[in-house]
PDB file of C-alpha atoms in Angstrom:
ATOM      1  CA  MET A   1      -1.174 -56.222  36.300  1.00 44.00           C
ATOM      2  CA  ASN A   2       0.259 -53.626  33.918  1.00 44.00           C
ATOM      3  CA  ARG A   3       0.900 -50.243  35.503  1.00 45.00           C
ATOM      4  CA  ASP A   4       1.367 -47.179  33.350  1.00 44.00           C
ATOM      5  CA  ARG A   5       3.479 -45.493  35.978  1.00 40.00           C
ATOM      6  CA  PRO A   6       7.196 -44.957  36.432  1.00 40.00           C
ATOM      7  CA  GLY A   7       7.917 -45.951  40.017  1.00 38.00           C
ATOM      8  CA  ARG A   8      10.107 -43.713  42.133  1.00 38.00           C
ATOM      9  CA  GLY A   9      12.579 -40.868  41.891  1.00 39.00           C
ATOM     10  CA  SER A  10      13.578 -39.469  38.512  1.00 42.00           C
ATOM     11  CA  GLY A  11      11.346 -41.972  36.742  1.00 41.00           C
ATOM     12  CA  ALA A  12       8.273 -40.277  38.221  1.00 39.00           C
ATOM     13  CA  SER A  13       9.086 -36.868  36.770  1.00 46.00           C
ATOM     14  CA  LEU A  14       9.852 -38.418  33.404  1.00 43.00           C
ATOM     15  CA  TRP A  15       6.512 -40.162  33.352  1.00 36.00           C
ATOM     16  CA  GLN A  16       4.593 -37.069  34.401  1.00 44.00           C
ATOM     17  CA  GLU A  17       6.284 -35.046  31.667  1.00 48.00           C
ATOM     18  CA  ALA A  18       5.433 -37.719  29.115  1.00 42.00           C
ATOM     19  CA  GLN A  19       1.763 -37.643  30.153  1.00 42.00           C
ATOM     20  CA  ALA A  20       1.633 -33.859  29.836  1.00 44.00           C
ATOM     21  CA  ARG A  21       3.192 -33.960  26.384  1.00 45.00           C
ATOM     22  CA  LYS A  22       1.106 -36.739  24.812  1.00 40.00           C
ATOM     23  CA  PRO A  23       0.122 -35.785  21.262  1.00 42.00           C
ATOM     24  CA  ALA A  24      -3.518 -34.982  20.639  1.00 42.00           C
ATOM     25  CA  THR A  25      -3.618 -37.260  17.608  1.00 38.00           C
ATOM     26  CA  PRO A  26      -2.240 -40.788  18.099  1.00 39.00           C
ATOM     27  CA  LYS A  27       0.423 -42.079  15.741  1.00 39.00           C
ATOM     28  CA  PRO A  28      -0.636 -44.502  13.034  1.00 38.00           C
ATOM     29  CA  PRO A  29      -0.215 -48.055  14.319  1.00 37.00           C
ATOM     30  CA  VAL A  30       2.821 -50.030  13.194  1.00 37.00           C
ATOM     31  CA  HIS A  31       1.867 -53.468  11.926  1.00 40.00           C
ATOM     32  CA  ARG A  32       3.298 -56.248  14.047  1.00 43.00           C
ATOM     33  CA  ASN A  33       5.196 -57.807  11.170  1.00 57.00           C
ATOM     34  CA  GLU A  34       7.119 -54.518  10.848  1.00 83.00           C
ATOM     35  CA  GLU A  35       8.328 -54.730  14.446  1.00 90.00           C
ATOM     36  CA  ALA A  36      10.735 -56.942  16.354  1.00 93.00           C
ATOM     37  CA  ARG A  37      10.549 -57.666  20.079  1.00 95.00           C
ATOM     38  CA  LEU A  38      13.876 -57.549  21.865  1.00 96.00           C
ATOM     39  CA  TYR A  39      14.645 -58.364  25.491  1.00 97.00           C
ATOM     40  CA  GLY A  40      17.604 -58.606  27.823  1.00 97.00           C
ATOM     41  CA  LEU A  41      19.314 -55.545  29.266  1.00 97.00           C
ATOM     42  CA  ASN A  42      22.517 -55.563  27.211  1.00 97.00           C
ATOM     43  CA  ALA A  43      20.707 -56.476  24.003  1.00 97.00           C
ATOM     44  CA  CYS A  44      18.224 -53.623  24.463  1.00 98.00           C
ATOM     45  CA  LEU A  45      20.856 -51.064  25.398  1.00 98.00           C
ATOM     46  CA  ALA A  46      23.008 -52.008  22.410  1.00 97.00           C
ATOM     47  CA  ALA A  47      20.061 -51.687  20.048  1.00 97.00           C
ATOM     48  CA  PHE A  48      19.150 -48.293  21.505  1.00 98.00           C
ATOM     49  CA  ALA A  49      22.750 -47.071  21.238  1.00 97.00           C
ATOM     50  CA  ARG A  50      22.953 -47.963  17.549  1.00 96.00           C
ATOM     51  CA  ARG A  51      19.429 -47.215  16.305  1.00 96.00           C
ATOM     52  CA  PRO A  52      17.378 -45.198  18.817  1.00 97.00           C
ATOM     53  CA  GLU A  53      15.052 -44.030  16.041  1.00 97.00           C
ATOM     54  CA  ALA A  54      13.816 -47.633  15.682  1.00 97.00           C
ATOM     55  CA  LEU A  55      12.389 -47.670  19.199  1.00 97.00           C
ATOM     56  CA  ARG A  56       8.602 -47.993  19.349  1.00 97.00           C
ATOM     57  CA  LYS A  57       7.743 -48.988  22.937  1.00 97.00           C
ATOM     58  CA  VAL A  58       9.483 -49.935  26.152  1.00 98.00           C
ATOM     59  CA  TYR A  59       8.318 -52.326  28.852  1.00 98.00           C
ATOM     60  CA  LEU A  60      10.325 -52.511  32.039  1.00 98.00           C
ATOM     61  CA  VAL A  61      10.107 -53.520  35.669  1.00 98.00           C
ATOM     62  CA  GLU A  62      10.447 -50.818  38.303  1.00 97.00           C
ATOM     63  CA  ALA A  63      13.953 -51.902  39.295  1.00 97.00           C
ATOM     64  CA  ARG A  64      15.241 -51.190  35.786  1.00 97.00           C
ATOM     65  CA  ILE A  65      14.277 -47.478  35.761  1.00 97.00           C
ATOM     66  CA  PRO A  66      17.759 -46.255  36.843  1.00 97.00           C
ATOM     67  CA  ALA A  67      19.581 -48.367  34.244  1.00 97.00           C
ATOM     68  CA  LEU A  68      17.231 -47.173  31.498  1.00 98.00           C
ATOM     69  CA  LYS A  69      17.096 -43.483  32.446  1.00 97.00           C
ATOM     70  CA  ASN A  70      18.492 -42.322  29.077  1.00 97.00           C
ATOM     71  CA  VAL A  71      16.066 -44.538  27.188  1.00 98.00           C
ATOM     72  CA  LEU A  72      13.103 -43.200  29.150  1.00 98.00           C
ATOM     73  CA  ALA A  73      14.275 -39.619  28.557  1.00 97.00           C
ATOM     74  CA  TRP A  74      14.366 -40.395  24.810  1.00 97.00           C
ATOM     75  CA  CYS A  75      10.810 -41.715  25.067  1.00 97.00           C
ATOM     76  CA  VAL A  76       9.707 -38.507  26.720  1.00 97.00           C
ATOM     77  CA  ARG A  77      11.384 -36.278  24.103  1.00 97.00           C
ATOM     78  CA  HIS A  78       9.977 -38.273  21.202  1.00 96.00           C
ATOM     79  CA  ARG A  79       6.564 -38.990  22.687  1.00 96.00           C
ATOM     80  CA  LEU A  80       7.004 -42.729  22.763  1.00 95.00           C
ATOM     81  CA  GLY A  81       5.147 -44.850  25.252  1.00 93.00           C
ATOM     82  CA  TYR A  82       6.795 -46.823  28.002  1.00 96.00           C
ATOM     83  CA  ARG A  83       5.153 -48.988  30.599  1.00 97.00           C
ATOM     84  CA  VAL A  84       6.258 -50.198  33.993  1.00 97.00           C
ATOM     85  CA  VAL A  85       5.053 -53.757  34.430  1.00 97.00           C
ATOM     86  CA  GLU A  86       5.486 -56.750  36.727  1.00 97.00           C
ATOM     87  CA  GLU A  87       7.925 -59.574  36.101  1.00 97.00           C
ATOM     88  CA  ALA A  88       5.011 -61.867  35.206  1.00 97.00           C
ATOM     89  CA  ASP A  89       3.864 -59.454  32.517  1.00 97.00           C
ATOM     90  CA  LEU A  90       7.310 -59.510  30.932  1.00 97.00           C
ATOM     91  CA  ASP A  91       7.314 -63.307  31.120  1.00 97.00           C
ATOM     92  CA  LYS A  92       4.215 -63.254  28.937  1.00 97.00           C
ATOM     93  CA  LEU A  93       5.344 -60.488  26.597  1.00 96.00           C
ATOM     94  CA  THR A  94       8.644 -62.212  25.834  1.00 96.00           C
ATOM     95  CA  ALA A  95       7.573 -65.856  26.320  1.00 95.00           C
ATOM     96  CA  SER A  96      10.691 -66.166  28.457  1.00 94.00           C
ATOM     97  CA  ARG A  97      11.841 -65.807  32.051  1.00 95.00           C
ATOM     98  CA  HIS A  98      15.207 -64.534  30.857  1.00 95.00           C
ATOM     99  CA  HIS A  99      14.112 -61.026  29.875  1.00 97.00           C
ATOM    100  CA  GLU A 100      16.211 -59.359  32.616  1.00 97.00           C
ATOM    101  CA  GLY A 101      13.456 -56.893  33.402  1.00 97.00           C
ATOM    102  CA  VAL A 102      13.180 -55.086  30.063  1.00 98.00           C
ATOM    103  CA  CYS A 103      11.615 -55.522  26.659  1.00 98.00           C
ATOM    104  CA  PHE A 104      11.677 -53.223  23.599  1.00 98.00           C
ATOM    105  CA  ASP A 105       9.484 -53.145  20.534  1.00 97.00           C
ATOM    106  CA  LEU A 106      11.580 -51.804  17.636  1.00 97.00           C
ATOM    107  CA  ALA A 107      11.016 -51.222  13.948  1.00 95.00           C
ATOM    108  CA  ARG A 108      12.407 -54.214  12.091  1.00 91.00           C
ATOM    109  CA  GLU A 109      15.567 -53.551  10.103  1.00 89.00           C
ATOM    110  CA  ALA A 110      15.519 -54.107   6.370  1.00 88.00           C
ATOM    111  CA  PRO A 111      17.482 -57.196   5.300  1.00 87.00           C
ATOM    112  CA  LEU A 112      21.105 -56.450   4.490  1.00 94.00           C
ATOM    113  CA  ALA A 113      22.357 -57.488   1.064  1.00 96.00           C
ATOM    114  CA  LEU A 114      25.764 -59.149   0.738  1.00 96.00           C
ATOM    115  CA  ALA A 115      26.952 -56.290  -1.495  1.00 96.00           C
ATOM    116  CA  ASP A 116      26.147 -53.816   1.285  1.00 97.00           C
ATOM    117  CA  LEU A 117      28.086 -55.867   3.807  1.00 97.00           C
ATOM    118  CA  LEU A 118      31.084 -56.119   1.496  1.00 97.00           C
ATOM    119  CA  ALA A 119      31.022 -52.357   1.051  1.00 97.00           C
ATOM    120  CA  ARG A 120      31.495 -51.967   4.800  1.00 96.00           C
ATOM    121  CA  VAL A 121      34.415 -54.341   5.388  1.00 97.00           C
ATOM    122  CA  PRO A 122      38.056 -53.279   5.142  1.00 96.00           C
ATOM    123  CA  PRO A 123      39.303 -53.628   1.543  1.00 96.00           C
ATOM    124  CA  ALA A 124      41.854 -56.256   0.557  1.00 96.00           C
ATOM    125  CA  PRO A 125      44.506 -57.000   1.601  1.00 96.00           C
ATOM    126  CA  ALA A 126      43.496 -55.903   5.106  1.00 97.00           C
ATOM    127  CA  PRO A 127      42.584 -58.761   7.482  1.00 97.00           C
ATOM    128  CA  SER A 128      38.858 -59.443   7.650  1.00 98.00           C
ATOM    129  CA  LEU A 129      36.807 -62.310   9.053  1.00 98.00           C
ATOM    130  CA  LEU A 130      33.276 -63.242   8.011  1.00 98.00           C
ATOM    131  CA  LEU A 131      31.052 -66.148   8.983  1.00 97.00           C
ATOM    132  CA  TRP A 132      28.788 -68.193   6.722  1.00 96.00           C
ATOM    133  CA  LEU A 133      25.913 -69.855   8.592  1.00 94.00           C
ATOM    134  CA  ASP A 134      24.622 -72.813   6.632  1.00 89.00           C
ATOM    135  CA  GLY A 135      21.322 -73.517   8.416  1.00 84.00           C
ATOM    136  CA  VAL A 136      22.348 -72.493  11.963  1.00 88.00           C
ATOM    137  CA  GLY A 137      18.866 -71.695  13.245  1.00 80.00           C
ATOM    138  CA  ASN A 138      18.851 -72.533  16.961  1.00 89.00           C
ATOM    139  CA  PRO A 139      18.505 -69.110  18.639  1.00 92.00           C
ATOM    140  CA  HIS A 140      20.770 -69.915  21.571  1.00 93.00           C
ATOM    141  CA  ASN A 141      23.529 -71.206  19.299  1.00 94.00           C
ATOM    142  CA  LEU A 142      23.081 -68.231  16.971  1.00 95.00           C
ATOM    143  CA  GLY A 143      23.279 -65.776  19.845  1.00 96.00           C
ATOM    144  CA  ALA A 144      26.374 -67.411  21.368  1.00 96.00           C
ATOM    145  CA  LEU A 145      28.023 -67.546  17.951  1.00 96.00           C
ATOM    146  CA  LEU A 146      27.388 -63.834  17.337  1.00 97.00           C
ATOM    147  CA  ARG A 147      28.781 -62.994  20.776  1.00 97.00           C
ATOM    148  CA  SER A 148      32.018 -64.842  19.960  1.00 97.00           C
ATOM    149  CA  ALA A 149      32.125 -63.216  16.523  1.00 97.00           C
ATOM    150  CA  ALA A 150      31.898 -59.739  18.044  1.00 97.00           C
ATOM    151  CA  HIS A 151      34.540 -60.556  20.656  1.00 97.00           C
ATOM    152  CA  PHE A 152      37.043 -61.699  18.011  1.00 97.00           C
ATOM    153  CA  GLY A 153      36.370 -58.888  15.552  1.00 97.00           C
ATOM    154  CA  ALA A 154      34.331 -60.572  12.810  1.00 98.00           C
ATOM    155  CA  HIS A 155      32.871 -58.053  10.380  1.00 98.00           C
ATOM    156  CA  GLY A 156      29.613 -59.879   9.695  1.00 97.00           C
ATOM    157  CA  ALA A 157      27.824 -63.097   8.889  1.00 97.00           C
ATOM    158  CA  VAL A 158      26.309 -64.386   5.646  1.00 96.00           C
ATOM    159  CA  VAL A 159      23.134 -66.473   5.708  1.00 94.00           C
ATOM    160  CA  PRO A 160      21.299 -68.093   2.781  1.00 90.00           C
ATOM    161  CA  ALA A 161      18.121 -66.127   2.088  1.00 89.00           C
ATOM    162  CA  ALA A 162      16.182 -69.362   1.725  1.00 83.00           C
ATOM    163  CA  ASP A 163      16.936 -70.345   5.325  1.00 83.00           C
ATOM    164  CA  GLY A 164      14.985 -67.386   6.696  1.00 82.00           C
ATOM    165  CA  ILE A 165      17.416 -66.975   9.586  1.00 85.00           C
ATOM    166  CA  GLU A 166      16.725 -63.905  11.744  1.00 87.00           C
ATOM    167  CA  VAL A 167      18.024 -62.727  15.085  1.00 92.00           C
ATOM    168  CA  SER A 168      15.100 -63.430  17.394  1.00 92.00           C
ATOM    169  CA  GLY A 169      14.658 -61.919  20.835  1.00 94.00           C
ATOM    170  CA  ALA A 170      16.113 -65.041  22.401  1.00 94.00           C
ATOM    171  CA  ALA A 171      19.161 -64.958  20.101  1.00 95.00           C
ATOM    172  CA  ALA A 172      19.750 -61.264  20.766  1.00 95.00           C
ATOM    173  CA  ARG A 173      19.585 -61.793  24.544  1.00 95.00           C
ATOM    174  CA  VAL A 174      22.178 -64.593  24.390  1.00 96.00           C
ATOM    175  CA  ALA A 175      24.343 -62.433  22.113  1.00 96.00           C
ATOM    176  CA  GLU A 176      24.481 -59.742  24.866  1.00 96.00           C
ATOM    177  CA  GLY A 177      24.520 -56.854  22.404  1.00 95.00           C
ATOM    178  CA  ALA A 178      26.670 -58.549  19.764  1.00 96.00           C
ATOM    179  CA  ALA A 179      23.741 -58.774  17.341  1.00 95.00           C
ATOM    180  CA  GLU A 180      24.157 -55.008  16.850  1.00 96.00           C
ATOM    181  CA  ALA A 181      27.893 -55.360  16.156  1.00 96.00           C
ATOM    182  CA  VAL A 182      27.835 -58.314  13.736  1.00 97.00           C
ATOM    183  CA  PRO A 183      25.424 -57.669  10.855  1.00 95.00           C
ATOM    184  CA  LEU A 184      23.703 -60.532   8.996  1.00 95.00           C
ATOM    185  CA  ALA A 185      23.696 -60.334   5.212  1.00 96.00           C
ATOM    186  CA  ARG A 186      21.410 -62.509   3.108  1.00 95.00           C
ATOM    187  CA  ALA A 187      22.710 -64.297   0.005  1.00 93.00           C
ATOM    188  CA  PRO A 188      20.037 -65.343  -2.525  1.00 88.00           C
ATOM    189  CA  SER A 189      22.504 -67.558  -4.427  1.00 90.00           C
ATOM    190  CA  ALA A 190      25.363 -69.473  -2.815  1.00 91.00           C
ATOM    191  CA  ALA A 191      27.345 -69.604  -6.058  1.00 93.00           C
ATOM    192  CA  GLU A 192      27.084 -65.854  -6.639  1.00 94.00           C
ATOM    193  CA  ALA A 193      27.860 -65.127  -3.001  1.00 96.00           C
ATOM    194  CA  LEU A 194      31.021 -67.284  -3.022  1.00 96.00           C
ATOM    195  CA  SER A 195      32.129 -65.598  -6.228  1.00 97.00           C
ATOM    196  CA  ALA A 196      31.618 -62.149  -4.721  1.00 97.00           C
ATOM    197  CA  LEU A 197      33.471 -63.092  -1.551  1.00 98.00           C
ATOM    198  CA  ARG A 198      36.448 -64.434  -3.480  1.00 98.00           C
ATOM    199  CA  ALA A 199      36.463 -61.315  -5.637  1.00 97.00           C
ATOM    200  CA  HIS A 200      36.942 -59.368  -2.389  1.00 98.00           C
ATOM    201  CA  GLY A 201      39.946 -61.486  -1.474  1.00 98.00           C
ATOM    202  CA  TYR A 202      38.330 -63.977   0.897  1.00 98.00           C
ATOM    203  CA  SER A 203      39.212 -67.664   1.192  1.00 98.00           C
ATOM    204  CA  ILE A 204      36.400 -70.025   2.198  1.00 98.00           C
ATOM    205  CA  ALA A 205      36.995 -72.504   5.035  1.00 97.00           C
ATOM    206  CA  ALA A 206      34.477 -75.232   5.865  1.00 95.00           C
ATOM    207  CA  THR A 207      34.532 -76.433   9.477  1.00 91.00           C
ATOM    208  CA  VAL A 208      34.159 -80.233   9.561  1.00 90.00           C
ATOM    209  CA  PRO A 209      34.294 -82.693  12.489  1.00 86.00           C
ATOM    210  CA  ARG A 210      36.726 -85.059  10.722  1.00 85.00           C
ATOM    211  CA  GLU A 211      38.928 -85.450   7.658  1.00 86.00           C
ATOM    212  CA  GLY A 212      39.939 -81.823   7.612  1.00 93.00           C
ATOM    213  CA  VAL A 213      43.353 -80.294   8.293  1.00 97.00           C
ATOM    214  CA  SER A 214      44.114 -79.525  11.918  1.00 97.00           C
ATOM    215  CA  LEU A 215      43.173 -75.980  12.863  1.00 97.00           C
ATOM    216  CA  TYR A 216      46.360 -75.638  14.910  1.00 96.00           C
ATOM    217  CA  ALA A 217      48.629 -76.834  12.090  1.00 96.00           C
ATOM    218  CA  THR A 218      47.229 -74.430   9.495  1.00 97.00           C
ATOM    219  CA  ALA A 219      48.141 -70.843   8.676  1.00 97.00           C
ATOM    220  CA  LEU A 220      44.748 -69.204   8.345  1.00 98.00           C
ATOM    221  CA  PRO A 221      44.295 -66.639   5.543  1.00 98.00           C
ATOM    222  CA  ALA A 222      44.056 -63.031   6.716  1.00 98.00           C
ATOM    223  CA  ARG A 223      40.783 -62.638   4.778  1.00 98.00           C
ATOM    224  CA  LEU A 224      38.662 -65.607   5.667  1.00 98.00           C
ATOM    225  CA  VAL A 225      35.050 -66.811   5.610  1.00 98.00           C
ATOM    226  CA  LEU A 226      34.425 -69.548   8.185  1.00 98.00           C
ATOM    227  CA  VAL A 227      31.473 -71.767   7.263  1.00 96.00           C
ATOM    228  CA  PHE A 228      29.448 -73.402  10.029  1.00 94.00           C
ATOM    229  CA  GLY A 229      26.795 -76.015   9.397  1.00 88.00           C
ATOM    230  CA  ALA A 230      23.397 -76.633  10.929  1.00 78.00           C
ATOM    231  CA  GLU A 231      23.128 -78.421  14.257  1.00 69.00           C
ATOM    232  CA  GLY A 232      22.805 -82.151  13.697  1.00 65.00           C
ATOM    233  CA  GLU A 233      23.058 -82.579   9.913  1.00 66.00           C
ATOM    234  CA  GLY A 234      25.995 -80.219   9.419  1.00 73.00           C
ATOM    235  CA  MET A 235      26.674 -78.124   6.337  1.00 84.00           C
ATOM    236  CA  SER A 236      25.709 -79.166   2.850  1.00 85.00           C
ATOM    237  CA  ASP A 237      28.015 -81.345   0.721  1.00 88.00           C
ATOM    238  CA  ALA A 238      27.992 -78.641  -1.925  1.00 89.00           C
ATOM    239  CA  MET A 239      29.353 -76.075   0.527  1.00 90.00           C
ATOM    240  CA  ILE A 240      32.068 -78.458   1.723  1.00 91.00           C
ATOM    241  CA  ALA A 241      33.059 -79.154  -1.890  1.00 92.00           C
ATOM    242  CA  ALA A 242      33.185 -75.425  -2.676  1.00 93.00           C
ATOM    243  CA  ALA A 243      35.507 -74.588   0.224  1.00 96.00           C
ATOM    244  CA  ASP A 244      39.185 -73.729  -0.238  1.00 97.00           C
ATOM    245  CA  LEU A 245      40.022 -75.214   3.181  1.00 96.00           C
ATOM    246  CA  ARG A 246      38.446 -77.887   5.392  1.00 96.00           C
ATOM    247  CA  LEU A 247      39.307 -77.300   9.034  1.00 97.00           C
ATOM    248  CA  THR A 248      38.954 -79.716  11.926  1.00 95.00           C
ATOM    249  CA  ILE A 249      39.424 -78.912  15.625  1.00 96.00           C
ATOM    250  CA  PRO A 250      41.587 -81.688  17.086  1.00 94.00           C
ATOM    251  CA  GLY A 251      40.510 -83.170  20.418  1.00 93.00           C
ATOM    252  CA  SER A 252      40.498 -86.271  22.601  1.00 93.00           C
ATOM    253  CA  GLY A 253      37.931 -88.129  20.507  1.00 88.00           C
ATOM    254  CA  ALA A 254      35.712 -88.679  23.548  1.00 92.00           C
ATOM    255  CA  VAL A 255      32.923 -86.916  21.643  1.00 87.00           C
ATOM    256  CA  GLU A 256      32.440 -86.638  17.916  1.00 82.00           C
ATOM    257  CA  SER A 257      32.459 -82.859  17.726  1.00 84.00           C
ATOM    258  CA  LEU A 258      31.810 -79.613  19.534  1.00 90.00           C
ATOM    259  CA  ASN A 259      28.555 -77.693  19.598  1.00 91.00           C
ATOM    260  CA  VAL A 260      28.487 -75.206  16.696  1.00 93.00           C
ATOM    261  CA  SER A 261      28.793 -72.170  18.959  1.00 94.00           C
ATOM    262  CA  ALA A 262      31.716 -73.727  20.853  1.00 95.00           C
ATOM    263  CA  SER A 263      33.394 -74.603  17.552  1.00 95.00           C
ATOM    264  CA  ALA A 264      32.957 -71.046  16.388  1.00 96.00           C
ATOM    265  CA  ALA A 265      34.597 -69.643  19.519  1.00 97.00           C
ATOM    266  CA  VAL A 266      37.639 -71.913  19.053  1.00 97.00           C
ATOM    267  CA  LEU A 267      38.044 -71.140  15.352  1.00 97.00           C
ATOM    268  CA  LEU A 268      37.492 -67.409  15.756  1.00 98.00           C
ATOM    269  CA  GLY A 269      39.959 -67.304  18.627  1.00 98.00           C
ATOM    270  CA  GLU A 270      42.635 -69.059  16.571  1.00 98.00           C
ATOM    271  CA  TRP A 271      42.196 -66.654  13.656  1.00 98.00           C
ATOM    272  CA  TRP A 272      42.530 -63.761  16.111  1.00 97.00           C
ATOM    273  CA  ARG A 273      45.632 -65.309  17.710  1.00 97.00           C
ATOM    274  CA  GLN A 274      47.333 -65.788  14.366  1.00 97.00           C
ATOM    275  CA  ARG A 275      46.810 -62.147  13.526  1.00 94.00           C
ATOM    276  CA  GLY A 276      48.990 -61.348  16.584  1.00 84.00           C
ATOM    277  CA  ALA A 277      46.191 -59.531  18.397  1.00 68.00           C
TER     278      ALA A 277
END
């Protein structure tokens, strides 16, 4: 059962203050399609640290009150609702048992255009790494890939607008906060996007399971876009043909290829190593 109460200690005073300061006139409702539901402790804390103004509502179990003290204080100051619930309630709210005791409703971010992403990256000839995700839609793979990208300093990821790829709650939880550090930019046209990337000094490298040059025998460009294909069918032939490099991760041959998120970690790590970091 949902319990609009804070639990013990400092949470109690926060809740009481929030009740006393409730506005007389409720805020206009935010339509569901304008909100995103995020869960997982690190994912939620990272989102709050970067965009606290996007927060709309917080659901948490009693045990998470100490870890979320600053978030609850923000809710009190800005008259936002939060609710202490049971684990089973969060299971239903998130459709997952991996919520880690917290769930946020946040205003959905506007899609980022490729031009906006390119305006944020270091200018040429400074080293810069971007990812191109050609149909990578599995949320667990996407989340793991973003986590590796953040760890190895990638500046962002490009996704075809037609794919409709978004960072879901499941992907954000797996990313452990990296979804806030690695922005996704949408590219309406692959040809125009590749042209813009090259104009900013990037080389394009397709990652292929065979018939590419060995990753460990190749000097990787300092400004590089690594292209990863969809699980199963891989990237499109057109994208492979458009690439400046085709990279293969050598291995024993016992399996055909690595999972896309594992491949990404290997390739990102090698780019980072070659930069002398």
